[in-house]
């Protein structure tokens, strides 16, 4: 049976951070199960994105999945659906601890940690000032570097020399890099400081 999260009233989309601890010997079977549940999840109403963070060999045995939906209603609908409950029941014997998840808003999912999830079912977040410093330290070099590289390319491509257009395209690239490349790796790199 899955852990029920505390509800948040989220007007524009919602994410859930799902943590599963899986012993090394069980991971091949769990990976097969992931294929099944990801297909079901991606076919559910309102699904926007699925992001998987695999365990680091010798460091952790935890898989973390971040799922994003267009509304809290659709997210909760998936989390409590019969098909998800059946799939969780199917995998429970592979897990070292209960299935646990927490609904998140904003940027919180970048900073979530599975510490204590086995005992409490909670995903912990670092203090806000550390989230602020980490995000700023990632965004500043990205914005500077992407702007330096992209503006000449956009000019050579014949795009209008519009600050609004430049800002639109540059921020799109920066946000994509932050979500999919930089923050998942950066938060792992500074995990001890972030949660210390």
PDB file of C-alpha atoms in Angstrom:
ATOM      1  CA  UNK A   1       0.000   0.000   0.000  1.00  0.00           C
ATOM      2  CA  UNK A   2       1.470   3.356  -0.955  1.00  0.00           C
ATOM      3  CA  UNK A   3       2.080   6.213   1.440  1.00  0.00           C
ATOM      4  CA  UNK A   4      -0.443   9.057   1.154  1.00  0.00           C
ATOM      5  CA  UNK A   5       1.218  12.470   0.802  1.00  0.00           C
ATOM      6  CA  UNK A   6       0.235  15.717   2.406  1.00  0.00           C
ATOM      7  CA  UNK A   7      -1.818  17.684  -0.113  1.00  0.00           C
ATOM      8  CA  UNK A   8      -0.791  21.030  -1.572  1.00  0.00           C
ATOM      9  CA  UNK A   9      -3.159  23.330  -3.419  1.00  0.00           C
ATOM     10  CA  UNK A  10      -1.262  23.780  -6.658  1.00  0.00           C
ATOM     11  CA  UNK A  11      -3.017  25.914  -9.266  1.00  0.00           C
ATOM     12  CA  UNK A  12      -0.668  25.303 -12.217  1.00  0.00           C
ATOM     13  CA  UNK A  13       0.761  21.820 -12.391  1.00  0.00           C
ATOM     14  CA  UNK A  14       2.210  19.498  -9.810  1.00  0.00           C
ATOM     15  CA  UNK A  15       5.143  17.128  -9.400  1.00  0.00           C
ATOM     16  CA  UNK A  16       5.700  14.062  -7.248  1.00  0.00           C
ATOM     17  CA  UNK A  17       9.043  12.724  -6.064  1.00  0.00           C
ATOM     18  CA  UNK A  18       8.852   8.930  -5.704  1.00  0.00           C
ATOM     19  CA  UNK A  19      11.590   7.004  -3.863  1.00  0.00           C
ATOM     20  CA  UNK A  20      12.199   3.257  -4.016  1.00  0.00           C
ATOM     21  CA  UNK A  21      15.069   1.485  -2.263  1.00  0.00           C
ATOM     22  CA  UNK A  22      16.113  -1.619  -4.206  1.00  0.00           C
ATOM     23  CA  UNK A  23      18.915  -4.051  -3.268  1.00  0.00           C
ATOM     24  CA  UNK A  24      21.564  -4.502  -5.960  1.00  0.00           C
ATOM     25  CA  UNK A  25      20.512  -8.116  -6.634  1.00  0.00           C
ATOM     26  CA  UNK A  26      16.914  -7.006  -7.289  1.00  0.00           C
ATOM     27  CA  UNK A  27      17.752  -4.073  -9.562  1.00  0.00           C
ATOM     28  CA  UNK A  28      17.550  -5.947 -12.922  1.00  0.00           C
ATOM     29  CA  UNK A  29      14.008  -7.098 -12.105  1.00  0.00           C
ATOM     30  CA  UNK A  30      13.132  -3.593 -10.885  1.00  0.00           C
ATOM     31  CA  UNK A  31      14.439  -2.081 -14.134  1.00  0.00           C
ATOM     32  CA  UNK A  32      12.086  -4.372 -16.089  1.00  0.00           C
ATOM     33  CA  UNK A  33       9.200  -3.274 -13.863  1.00  0.00           C
ATOM     34  CA  UNK A  34      10.128   0.388 -14.474  1.00  0.00           C
ATOM     35  CA  UNK A  35       9.489  -0.113 -18.193  1.00  0.00           C
ATOM     36  CA  UNK A  36       5.971  -1.311 -17.410  1.00  0.00           C
ATOM     37  CA  UNK A  37       5.032   1.410 -14.925  1.00  0.00           C
ATOM     38  CA  UNK A  38       6.608   4.231 -16.962  1.00  0.00           C
ATOM     39  CA  UNK A  39       4.490   3.263 -19.987  1.00  0.00           C
ATOM     40  CA  UNK A  40       1.329   3.250 -17.853  1.00  0.00           C
ATOM     41  CA  UNK A  41       2.252   6.550 -16.204  1.00  0.00           C
ATOM     42  CA  UNK A  42       3.069   8.278 -19.498  1.00  0.00           C
ATOM     43  CA  UNK A  43      -0.319   7.186 -20.887  1.00  0.00           C
ATOM     44  CA  UNK A  44      -2.250   8.692 -17.944  1.00  0.00           C
ATOM     45  CA  UNK A  45      -4.241  11.922 -18.203  1.00  0.00           C
ATOM     46  CA  UNK A  46      -2.294  15.166 -17.800  1.00  0.00           C
ATOM     47  CA  UNK A  47       1.172  13.561 -17.758  1.00  0.00           C
ATOM     48  CA  UNK A  48       3.917  16.018 -18.810  1.00  0.00           C
ATOM     49  CA  UNK A  49       7.285  14.566 -17.842  1.00  0.00           C
ATOM     50  CA  UNK A  50       9.009  11.527 -16.297  1.00  0.00           C
ATOM     51  CA  UNK A  51      12.564  11.839 -14.958  1.00  0.00           C
ATOM     52  CA  UNK A  52      14.462   8.881 -13.479  1.00  0.00           C
ATOM     53  CA  UNK A  53      17.507   9.175 -11.206  1.00  0.00           C
ATOM     54  CA  UNK A  54      19.195   5.796 -10.803  1.00  0.00           C
ATOM     55  CA  UNK A  55      21.220   4.732  -7.759  1.00  0.00           C
ATOM     56  CA  UNK A  56      24.923   5.547  -7.598  1.00  0.00           C
ATOM     57  CA  UNK A  57      26.788   2.238  -7.336  1.00  0.00           C
ATOM     58  CA  UNK A  58      28.398   1.793  -3.932  1.00  0.00           C
ATOM     59  CA  UNK A  59      26.746   4.945  -2.583  1.00  0.00           C
ATOM     60  CA  UNK A  60      22.979   4.488  -2.621  1.00  0.00           C
ATOM     61  CA  UNK A  61      20.378   1.873  -3.475  1.00  0.00           C
ATOM     62  CA  UNK A  62      17.591   4.385  -4.111  1.00  0.00           C
ATOM     63  CA  UNK A  63      15.785   5.031  -7.368  1.00  0.00           C
ATOM     64  CA  UNK A  64      14.111   8.446  -7.523  1.00  0.00           C
ATOM     65  CA  UNK A  65      11.429   9.210 -10.078  1.00  0.00           C
ATOM     66  CA  UNK A  66      10.104  12.736 -10.602  1.00  0.00           C
ATOM     67  CA  UNK A  67       6.777  12.854 -12.421  1.00  0.00           C
ATOM     68  CA  UNK A  68       5.128  16.083 -13.526  1.00  0.00           C
ATOM     69  CA  UNK A  69       1.453  16.623 -14.373  1.00  0.00           C
ATOM     70  CA  UNK A  70      -0.556  19.539 -15.692  1.00  0.00           C
ATOM     71  CA  UNK A  71      -2.670  19.647 -12.510  1.00  0.00           C
ATOM     72  CA  UNK A  72      -2.676  18.341  -8.959  1.00  0.00           C
ATOM     73  CA  UNK A  73      -5.946  16.560  -9.746  1.00  0.00           C
ATOM     74  CA  UNK A  74      -4.377  14.531 -12.560  1.00  0.00           C
ATOM     75  CA  UNK A  75      -1.311  13.762 -10.448  1.00  0.00           C
ATOM     76  CA  UNK A  76      -3.417  12.481  -7.545  1.00  0.00           C
ATOM     77  CA  UNK A  77      -5.590  10.554  -9.983  1.00  0.00           C
ATOM     78  CA  UNK A  78      -2.506   8.657 -11.197  1.00  0.00           C
ATOM     79  CA  UNK A  79      -1.040   8.117  -7.714  1.00  0.00           C
ATOM     80  CA  UNK A  80      -4.285   6.605  -6.415  1.00  0.00           C
ATOM     81  CA  UNK A  81      -5.243   4.771  -9.630  1.00  0.00           C
ATOM     82  CA  UNK A  82      -5.989   1.048  -9.611  1.00  0.00           C
ATOM     83  CA  UNK A  83      -3.303   0.367 -12.218  1.00  0.00           C
ATOM     84  CA  UNK A  84      -0.602   2.074 -10.118  1.00  0.00           C
ATOM     85  CA  UNK A  85      -1.720   0.214  -6.976  1.00  0.00           C
ATOM     86  CA  UNK A  86      -1.556  -3.094  -8.897  1.00  0.00           C
ATOM     87  CA  UNK A  87       1.917  -2.289 -10.244  1.00  0.00           C
ATOM     88  CA  UNK A  88       3.186  -1.254  -6.794  1.00  0.00           C
ATOM     89  CA  UNK A  89       1.825  -4.506  -5.323  1.00  0.00           C
ATOM     90  CA  UNK A  90       3.673  -6.374  -8.074  1.00  0.00           C
ATOM     91  CA  UNK A  91       7.044  -4.799  -7.169  1.00  0.00           C
ATOM     92  CA  UNK A  92       6.770  -4.661  -3.354  1.00  0.00           C
ATOM     93  CA  UNK A  93       8.777  -7.857  -2.906  1.00  0.00           C
ATOM     94  CA  UNK A  94      11.747  -6.172  -4.676  1.00  0.00           C
ATOM     95  CA  UNK A  95      11.756  -3.077  -2.454  1.00  0.00           C
ATOM     96  CA  UNK A  96      13.839  -2.701   0.717  1.00  0.00           C
ATOM     97  CA  UNK A  97      11.323  -0.172   2.081  1.00  0.00           C
ATOM     98  CA  UNK A  98       7.781   0.957   1.333  1.00  0.00           C
ATOM     99  CA  UNK A  99       6.862   2.905  -1.769  1.00  0.00           C
ATOM    100  CA  UNK A 100       6.982   6.563  -0.722  1.00  0.00           C
ATOM    101  CA  UNK A 101       6.187   9.763  -2.534  1.00  0.00           C
ATOM    102  CA  UNK A 102       5.545  13.412  -1.891  1.00  0.00           C
ATOM    103  CA  UNK A 103       3.766  16.018  -3.976  1.00  0.00           C
ATOM    104  CA  UNK A 104       5.933  19.041  -4.697  1.00  0.00           C
ATOM    105  CA  UNK A 105       5.548  22.490  -6.174  1.00  0.00           C
ATOM    106  CA  UNK A 106       7.986  24.964  -7.680  1.00  0.00           C
ATOM    107  CA  UNK A 107      11.666  23.966  -7.616  1.00  0.00           C
ATOM    108  CA  UNK A 108      11.495  21.730  -4.523  1.00  0.00           C
ATOM    109  CA  UNK A 109      11.906  18.513  -6.510  1.00  0.00           C
ATOM    110  CA  UNK A 110      15.473  19.509  -7.408  1.00  0.00           C
ATOM    111  CA  UNK A 111      16.475  19.474  -3.744  1.00  0.00           C
ATOM    112  CA  UNK A 112      14.482  16.497  -2.413  1.00  0.00           C
ATOM    113  CA  UNK A 113      16.414  13.752  -0.651  1.00  0.00           C
ATOM    114  CA  UNK A 114      15.317  10.238   0.215  1.00  0.00           C
ATOM    115  CA  UNK A 115      17.033  10.426   3.640  1.00  0.00           C
ATOM    116  CA  UNK A 116      14.702   8.990   6.229  1.00  0.00           C
ATOM    117  CA  UNK A 117      12.077   7.954   3.678  1.00  0.00           C
ATOM    118  CA  UNK A 118      12.208   4.309   4.768  1.00  0.00           C
ATOM    119  CA  UNK A 119      11.330   5.180   8.349  1.00  0.00           C
ATOM    120  CA  UNK A 120       9.062   8.211   7.926  1.00  0.00           C
ATOM    121  CA  UNK A 121       7.788   8.156   4.352  1.00  0.00           C
ATOM    122  CA  UNK A 122       8.942  11.786   4.056  1.00  0.00           C
ATOM    123  CA  UNK A 123      11.210  13.421   1.542  1.00  0.00           C
ATOM    124  CA  UNK A 124      13.439  16.036   3.210  1.00  0.00           C
ATOM    125  CA  UNK A 125      14.382  19.447   1.836  1.00  0.00           C
ATOM    126  CA  UNK A 126      17.407  21.592   2.704  1.00  0.00           C
ATOM    127  CA  UNK A 127      17.009  25.074   4.191  1.00  0.00           C
ATOM    128  CA  UNK A 128      15.839  27.733   1.720  1.00  0.00           C
ATOM    129  CA  UNK A 129      19.039  29.826   1.799  1.00  0.00           C
ATOM    130  CA  UNK A 130      21.025  26.813   0.577  1.00  0.00           C
ATOM    131  CA  UNK A 131      18.492  26.217  -2.201  1.00  0.00           C
ATOM    132  CA  UNK A 132      18.830  29.897  -3.160  1.00  0.00           C
ATOM    133  CA  UNK A 133      22.654  29.845  -3.224  1.00  0.00           C
ATOM    134  CA  UNK A 134      22.813  26.577  -5.154  1.00  0.00           C
ATOM    135  CA  UNK A 135      20.273  27.719  -7.764  1.00  0.00           C
ATOM    136  CA  UNK A 136      21.982  31.113  -8.166  1.00  0.00           C
ATOM    137  CA  UNK A 137      25.419  29.510  -8.494  1.00  0.00           C
ATOM    138  CA  UNK A 138      24.054  27.288 -11.294  1.00  0.00           C
ATOM    139  CA  UNK A 139      22.007  29.927 -13.126  1.00  0.00           C
ATOM    140  CA  UNK A 140      24.647  32.691 -13.235  1.00  0.00           C
ATOM    141  CA  UNK A 141      27.297  30.769 -15.230  1.00  0.00           C
ATOM    142  CA  UNK A 142      24.623  29.171 -17.416  1.00  0.00           C
ATOM    143  CA  UNK A 143      23.006  32.491 -18.353  1.00  0.00           C
ATOM    144  CA  UNK A 144      26.429  34.066 -18.959  1.00  0.00           C
ATOM    145  CA  UNK A 145      27.768  31.155 -21.005  1.00  0.00           C
ATOM    146  CA  UNK A 146      24.621  30.465 -23.013  1.00  0.00           C
ATOM    147  CA  UNK A 147      24.216  34.171 -23.826  1.00  0.00           C
ATOM    148  CA  UNK A 148      27.875  34.406 -24.933  1.00  0.00           C
ATOM    149  CA  UNK A 149      27.452  31.394 -27.224  1.00  0.00           C
ATOM    150  CA  UNK A 150      23.921  31.903 -28.516  1.00  0.00           C
ATOM    151  CA  UNK A 151      23.751  35.621 -29.354  1.00  0.00           C
ATOM    152  CA  UNK A 152      26.392  35.442 -32.143  1.00  0.00           C
ATOM    153  CA  UNK A 153      24.749  32.274 -33.497  1.00  0.00           C
ATOM    154  CA  UNK A 154      21.293  33.936 -33.507  1.00  0.00           C
ATOM    155  CA  UNK A 155      22.737  37.022 -35.216  1.00  0.00           C
ATOM    156  CA  UNK A 156      24.463  34.899 -37.897  1.00  0.00           C
ATOM    157  CA  UNK A 157      21.215  32.968 -38.415  1.00  0.00           C
ATOM    158  CA  UNK A 158      19.571  36.249 -39.380  1.00  0.00           C
ATOM    159  CA  UNK A 159      17.157  36.405 -36.444  1.00  0.00           C
ATOM    160  CA  UNK A 160      15.952  39.902 -35.529  1.00  0.00           C
ATOM    161  CA  UNK A 161      18.271  41.639 -33.045  1.00  0.00           C
ATOM    162  CA  UNK A 162      15.532  41.830 -30.439  1.00  0.00           C
ATOM    163  CA  UNK A 163      16.321  41.730 -26.727  1.00  0.00           C
ATOM    164  CA  UNK A 164      12.921  40.119 -26.103  1.00  0.00           C
ATOM    165  CA  UNK A 165      13.573  37.333 -28.638  1.00  0.00           C
ATOM    166  CA  UNK A 166      17.119  36.793 -27.334  1.00  0.00           C
ATOM    167  CA  UNK A 167      15.841  36.582 -23.752  1.00  0.00           C
ATOM    168  CA  UNK A 168      13.052  34.177 -24.759  1.00  0.00           C
ATOM    169  CA  UNK A 169      15.394  31.746 -26.539  1.00  0.00           C
ATOM    170  CA  UNK A 170      18.264  31.981 -24.029  1.00  0.00           C
ATOM    171  CA  UNK A 171      16.023  31.440 -20.995  1.00  0.00           C
ATOM    172  CA  UNK A 172      14.426  28.431 -22.739  1.00  0.00           C
ATOM    173  CA  UNK A 173      17.841  26.827 -23.216  1.00  0.00           C
ATOM    174  CA  UNK A 174      18.936  27.714 -19.654  1.00  0.00           C
ATOM    175  CA  UNK A 175      15.796  26.241 -18.076  1.00  0.00           C
ATOM    176  CA  UNK A 176      16.142  23.069 -20.169  1.00  0.00           C
ATOM    177  CA  UNK A 177      19.767  22.651 -19.091  1.00  0.00           C
ATOM    178  CA  UNK A 178      18.872  23.361 -15.438  1.00  0.00           C
ATOM    179  CA  UNK A 179      16.057  20.805 -15.317  1.00  0.00           C
ATOM    180  CA  UNK A 180      17.540  17.973 -17.369  1.00  0.00           C
ATOM    181  CA  UNK A 181      21.331  18.315 -17.092  1.00  0.00           C
ATOM    182  CA  UNK A 182      22.712  20.598 -14.395  1.00  0.00           C
ATOM    183  CA  UNK A 183      20.570  20.358 -11.257  1.00  0.00           C
ATOM    184  CA  UNK A 184      20.181  16.557 -11.039  1.00  0.00           C
ATOM    185  CA  UNK A 185      23.999  16.247 -11.142  1.00  0.00           C
ATOM    186  CA  UNK A 186      24.864  19.398  -9.183  1.00  0.00           C
ATOM    187  CA  UNK A 187      22.637  18.507  -6.227  1.00  0.00           C
ATOM    188  CA  UNK A 188      24.283  15.062  -6.057  1.00  0.00           C
ATOM    189  CA  UNK A 189      27.746  16.628  -6.147  1.00  0.00           C
ATOM    190  CA  UNK A 190      27.064  18.951  -3.192  1.00  0.00           C
ATOM    191  CA  UNK A 191      24.661  16.632  -1.358  1.00  0.00           C
ATOM    192  CA  UNK A 192      26.612  16.653   1.933  1.00  0.00           C
ATOM    193  CA  UNK A 193      26.732  20.461   2.120  1.00  0.00           C
ATOM    194  CA  UNK A 194      23.139  20.847   0.945  1.00  0.00           C
ATOM    195  CA  UNK A 195      21.700  18.575   3.631  1.00  0.00           C
ATOM    196  CA  UNK A 196      24.341  19.191   6.316  1.00  0.00           C
TER     197      UNK A 196
END
